[in-house]
Structures are given as C-alpha cells and as structure tokens.
Amino acid sequence: MNLIALGCADPAHMFDGHFGESPGFTIVDCDGVRPDEWRDNPWSQEPLTTRPPKIAALLGDCDAIMVRAIARAGLDQLSQRFVVALATGDEVAQLAAQLTSDGVAGFRQFDRSLGKFVSTAR
C-alpha cells in the first residue's frame, strides 16, 4: 500500500470526530517517494447520506484511510473501497513514521466480515 489518507483537523493533527467531517486529509506516501500532501474536505458539512462517495472520489488514488472515529454508514460504504485503519494517536508525524515503517499492518483494521476493527499483527 502506498497512499494512506488520514482524517485530520489540520496537517499535523488527526481529527477527533468522524472521518467524513474532517476539515481535510493528510495523504501519506508509505514508500516515502513524495512528501505528505494536504487535501481540503469540501464536504465536511454535507449530510452523511451523500458524503461518502464524494470523499471516496477525492481520495481515489489512496489505498487506505486512517480514522479516529467514523459513522457506521460511512464505514460501511468506505470500507468497500479502502482498507480502514484505526489511528493510535493524534500526531500525524508519529503516525506517518509508523506507516512508512510498517504500513497499515501495525494498526487495527476494519474487518467487514466480522463488522469490527481487529489487530492484523501476527
């Protein structure tokens, strides 16, 4: 996995609310090929019923998303397109370093068949 979108309050901090309500997304390149990128979320105030497909399109080049929290309806939709990982803190620099080192394997991920976040560490 190369590109991971983190739901952020600002480029340095994760957003502590629902992923789709994040003011923007920090895009981390796990291969370290390009610097982190910020993408504004123009749909943060849009109703949940119409927001997930638009966010999926905005993040279409990403392989995974990282959340602190996510609405169930958004999770159901976005987990069909992305690996959904659960952030362990709110500092983007620390999360980006761990992602560059271990990828999303070092984080709990949403398992659609179980309907919950599970550890993938072996």
C-alpha positions as protocol buffer text, in pm:
chain_id: "A"
residue {
  index: 1
  type: MET
  ca { x: 0 y: 0 z: 0 }
}
residue {
  index: 2
  type: ASN
  ca { x: 136 y: 332 z: -99 }
}
residue {
  index: 3
  type: LEU
  ca { x: -103 y: 617 z: -19 }
}
residue {
  index: 4
  type: ILE
  ca { x: -293 y: 646 z: 308 }
}
residue {
  index: 5
  type: ALA
  ca { x: -542 y: 928 z: 378 }
}
residue {
  index: 6
  type: LEU
  ca { x: -559 y: 1043 z: 740 }
}
residue {
  index: 7
  type: GLY
  ca { x: -871 y: 1231 z: 853 }
}
residue {
  index: 8
  type: CYS
  ca { x: -721 y: 1545 z: 1003 }
}
residue {
  index: 9
  type: ALA
  ca { x: -810 y: 1862 z: 1190 }
}
residue {
  index: 10
  type: ASP
  ca { x: -502 y: 2025 z: 1035 }
}
residue {
  index: 11
  type: PRO
  ca { x: -192 y: 1891 z: 858 }
}
residue {
  index: 12
  type: ALA
  ca { x: -28 y: 1796 z: 1189 }
}
residue {
  index: 13
  type: HIS
  ca { x: -318 y: 1651 z: 1390 }
}
residue {
  index: 14
  type: MET
  ca { x: -582 y: 1386 z: 1343 }
}
residue {
  index: 15
  type: PHE
  ca { x: -944 y: 1497 z: 1368 }
}
residue {
  index: 16
  type: ASP
  ca { x: -1110 y: 1351 z: 1677 }
}
residue {
  index: 17
  type: GLY
  ca { x: -1458 y: 1347 z: 1521 }
}
residue {
  index: 18
  type: HIS
  ca { x: -1594 y: 1138 z: 1238 }
}
residue {
  index: 19
  type: PHE
  ca { x: -1365 y: 1087 z: 937 }
}
residue {
  index: 20
  type: GLY
  ca { x: -1607 y: 1242 z: 687 }
}
residue {
  index: 21
  type: GLU
  ca { x: -1637 y: 1557 z: 899 }
}
residue {
  index: 22
  type: SER
  ca { x: -1260 y: 1612 z: 896 }
}
residue {
  index: 23
  type: PRO
  ca { x: -1161 y: 1956 z: 766 }
}
residue {
  index: 24
  type: GLY
  ca { x: -911 y: 1781 z: 541 }
}
residue {
  index: 25
  type: PHE
  ca { x: -694 y: 1481 z: 477 }
}
residue {
  index: 26
  type: THR
  ca { x: -320 y: 1437 z: 507 }
}
residue {
  index: 27
  type: ILE
  ca { x: -202 y: 1194 z: 241 }
}
residue {
  index: 28
  type: VAL
  ca { x: 97 y: 988 z: 349 }
}
residue {
  index: 29
  type: ASP
  ca { x: 310 y: 807 z: 90 }
}
residue {
  index: 30
  type: CYS
  ca { x: 426 y: 495 z: 273 }
}
residue {
  index: 31
  type: ASP
  ca { x: 706 y: 447 z: 21 }
}
residue {
  index: 32
  type: GLY
  ca { x: 841 y: 792 z: 108 }
}
residue {
  index: 33
  type: VAL
  ca { x: 851 y: 883 z: -261 }
}
residue {
  index: 34
  type: ARG
  ca { x: 670 y: 1215 z: -217 }
}
residue {
  index: 35
  type: PRO
  ca { x: 611 y: 1448 z: 76 }
}
residue {
  index: 36
  type: ASP
  ca { x: 287 y: 1438 z: 268 }
}
residue {
  index: 37
  type: GLU
  ca { x: 5 y: 1624 z: 96 }
}
residue {
  index: 38
  type: TRP
  ca { x: -299 y: 1811 z: 235 }
}
residue {
  index: 39
  type: ARG
  ca { x: -640 y: 1788 z: 68 }
}
residue {
  index: 40
  type: ASP
  ca { x: -928 y: 2006 z: 189 }
}
residue {
  index: 41
  type: ASN
  ca { x: -1257 y: 1828 z: 253 }
}
residue {
  index: 42
  type: PRO
  ca { x: -1523 y: 2043 z: 86 }
}
residue {
  index: 43
  type: TRP
  ca { x: -1795 y: 1800 z: 203 }
}
residue {
  index: 44
  type: SER
  ca { x: -1730 y: 1806 z: 579 }
}
residue {
  index: 45
  type: GLN
  ca { x: -2070 y: 1967 z: 645 }
}
residue {
  index: 46
  type: GLU
  ca { x: -2264 y: 1770 z: 386 }
}
residue {
  index: 47
  type: PRO
  ca { x: -2521 y: 1512 z: 504 }
}
residue {
  index: 48
  type: LEU
  ca { x: -2388 y: 1164 z: 569 }
}
residue {
  index: 49
  type: THR
  ca { x: -2624 y: 1022 z: 308 }
}
residue {
  index: 50
  type: THR
  ca { x: -2435 y: 1191 z: 22 }
}
residue {
  index: 51
  type: ARG
  ca { x: -2085 y: 1247 z: 164 }
}
residue {
  index: 52
  type: PRO
  ca { x: -1902 y: 907 z: 142 }
}
residue {
  index: 53
  type: PRO
  ca { x: -1899 y: 868 z: -238 }
}
residue {
  index: 54
  type: LYS
  ca { x: -1762 y: 1219 z: -280 }
}
residue {
  index: 55
  type: ILE
  ca { x: -1488 y: 1157 z: -27 }
}
residue {
  index: 56
  type: ALA
  ca { x: -1407 y: 826 z: -197 }
}
residue {
  index: 57
  type: ALA
  ca { x: -1363 y: 1010 z: -526 }
}
residue {
  index: 58
  type: LEU
  ca { x: -1142 y: 1275 z: -366 }
}
residue {
  index: 59
  type: LEU
  ca { x: -923 y: 1001 z: -217 }
}
residue {
  index: 60
  type: GLY
  ca { x: -949 y: 768 z: -515 }
}
residue {
  index: 61
  type: ASP
  ca { x: -573 y: 732 z: -556 }
}
residue {
  index: 62
  type: CYS
  ca { x: -535 y: 615 z: -194 }
}
residue {
  index: 63
  type: ASP
  ca { x: -526 y: 253 z: -81 }
}
residue {
  index: 64
  type: ALA
  ca { x: -638 y: 306 z: 277 }
}
residue {
  index: 65
  type: ILE
  ca { x: -786 y: 561 z: 513 }
}
residue {
  index: 66
  type: MET
  ca { x: -698 y: 616 z: 878 }
}
residue {
  index: 67
  type: VAL
  ca { x: -963 y: 730 z: 1123 }
}
residue {
  index: 68
  type: ARG
  ca { x: -1005 y: 822 z: 1489 }
}
residue {
  index: 69
  type: ALA
  ca { x: -1383 y: 776 z: 1454 }
}
residue {
  index: 70
  type: ILE
  ca { x: -1624 y: 710 z: 1169 }
}
residue {
  index: 71
  type: ALA
  ca { x: -2001 y: 692 z: 1134 }
}
residue {
  index: 72
  type: ARG
  ca { x: -2127 y: 340 z: 1072 }
}
residue {
  index: 73
  type: ALA
  ca { x: -2293 y: 438 z: 742 }
}
residue {
  index: 74
  type: GLY
  ca { x: -1968 y: 596 z: 620 }
}
residue {
  index: 75
  type: LEU
  ca { x: -1767 y: 296 z: 738 }
}
residue {
  index: 76
  type: ASP
  ca { x: -1998 y: 57 z: 553 }
}
residue {
  index: 77
  type: GLN
  ca { x: -1951 y: 249 z: 229 }
}
residue {
  index: 78
  type: LEU
  ca { x: -1584 y: 347 z: 252 }
}
residue {
  index: 79
  type: SER
  ca { x: -1467 y: 3 z: 367 }
}
residue {
  index: 80
  type: GLN
  ca { x: -1587 y: -134 z: 34 }
}
residue {
  index: 81
  type: ARG
  ca { x: -1322 y: 77 z: -140 }
}
residue {
  index: 82
  type: PHE
  ca { x: -1045 y: 130 z: 117 }
}
residue {
  index: 83
  type: VAL
  ca { x: -867 y: -54 z: 392 }
}
residue {
  index: 84
  type: VAL
  ca { x: -984 y: 133 z: 704 }
}
residue {
  index: 85
  type: ALA
  ca { x: -725 y: 158 z: 983 }
}
residue {
  index: 86
  type: LEU
  ca { x: -774 y: 293 z: 1333 }
}
residue {
  index: 87
  type: ALA
  ca { x: -530 y: 565 z: 1444 }
}
residue {
  index: 88
  type: THR
  ca { x: -348 y: 510 z: 1772 }
}
residue {
  index: 89
  type: GLY
  ca { x: -287 y: 879 z: 1843 }
}
residue {
  index: 90
  type: ASP
  ca { x: -341 y: 1225 z: 1705 }
}
residue {
  index: 91
  type: GLU
  ca { x: 7 y: 1332 z: 1592 }
}
residue {
  index: 92
  type: VAL
  ca { x: 34 y: 1298 z: 1214 }
}
residue {
  index: 93
  type: ALA
  ca { x: 417 y: 1290 z: 1221 }
}
residue {
  index: 94
  type: GLN
  ca { x: 420 y: 987 z: 1453 }
}
residue {
  index: 95
  type: LEU
  ca { x: 151 y: 806 z: 1255 }
}
residue {
  index: 96
  type: ALA
  ca { x: 326 y: 882 z: 925 }
}
residue {
  index: 97
  type: ALA
  ca { x: 655 y: 745 z: 1062 }
}
residue {
  index: 98
  type: GLN
  ca { x: 481 y: 424 z: 1171 }
}
residue {
  index: 99
  type: LEU
  ca { x: 301 y: 395 z: 837 }
}
residue {
  index: 100
  type: THR
  ca { x: 627 y: 444 z: 648 }
}
residue {
  index: 101
  type: SER
  ca { x: 789 y: 178 z: 865 }
}
residue {
  index: 102
  type: ASP
  ca { x: 512 y: -82 z: 896 }
}
residue {
  index: 103
  type: GLY
  ca { x: 232 y: 22 z: 663 }
}
residue {
  index: 104
  type: VAL
  ca { x: -121 y: -31 z: 790 }
}
residue {
  index: 105
  type: ALA
  ca { x: -24 y: -375 z: 925 }
}
residue {
  index: 106
  type: GLY
  ca { x: 78 y: -208 z: 1253 }
}
residue {
  index: 107
  type: PHE
  ca { x: -276 y: -77 z: 1313 }
}
residue {
  index: 108
  type: ARG
  ca { x: -614 y: -230 z: 1384 }
}
residue {
  index: 109
  type: GLN
  ca { x: -816 y: -258 z: 1063 }
}
residue {
  index: 110
  type: PHE
  ca { x: -1185 y: -290 z: 993 }
}
residue {
  index: 111
  type: ASP
  ca { x: -1282 y: -645 z: 904 }
}
residue {
  index: 112
  type: ARG
  ca { x: -1603 y: -633 z: 700 }
}
residue {
  index: 113
  type: SER
  ca { x: -1687 y: -997 z: 763 }
}
residue {
  index: 114
  type: LEU
  ca { x: -1666 y: -951 z: 1142 }
}
residue {
  index: 115
  type: GLY
  ca { x: -1803 y: -597 z: 1144 }
}
residue {
  index: 116
  type: LYS
  ca { x: -1533 y: -467 z: 1375 }
}
residue {
  index: 117
  type: PHE
  ca { x: -1175 y: -343 z: 1396 }
}
residue {
  index: 118
  type: VAL
  ca { x: -923 y: -621 z: 1452 }
}
residue {
  index: 119
  type: SER
  ca { x: -549 y: -646 z: 1501 }
}
residue {
  index: 120
  type: THR
  ca { x: -362 y: -774 z: 1197 }
}
residue {
  index: 121
  type: ALA
  ca { x: -30 y: -817 z: 1378 }
}
residue {
  index: 122
  type: ARG
  ca { x: 96 y: -1170 z: 1383 }
}
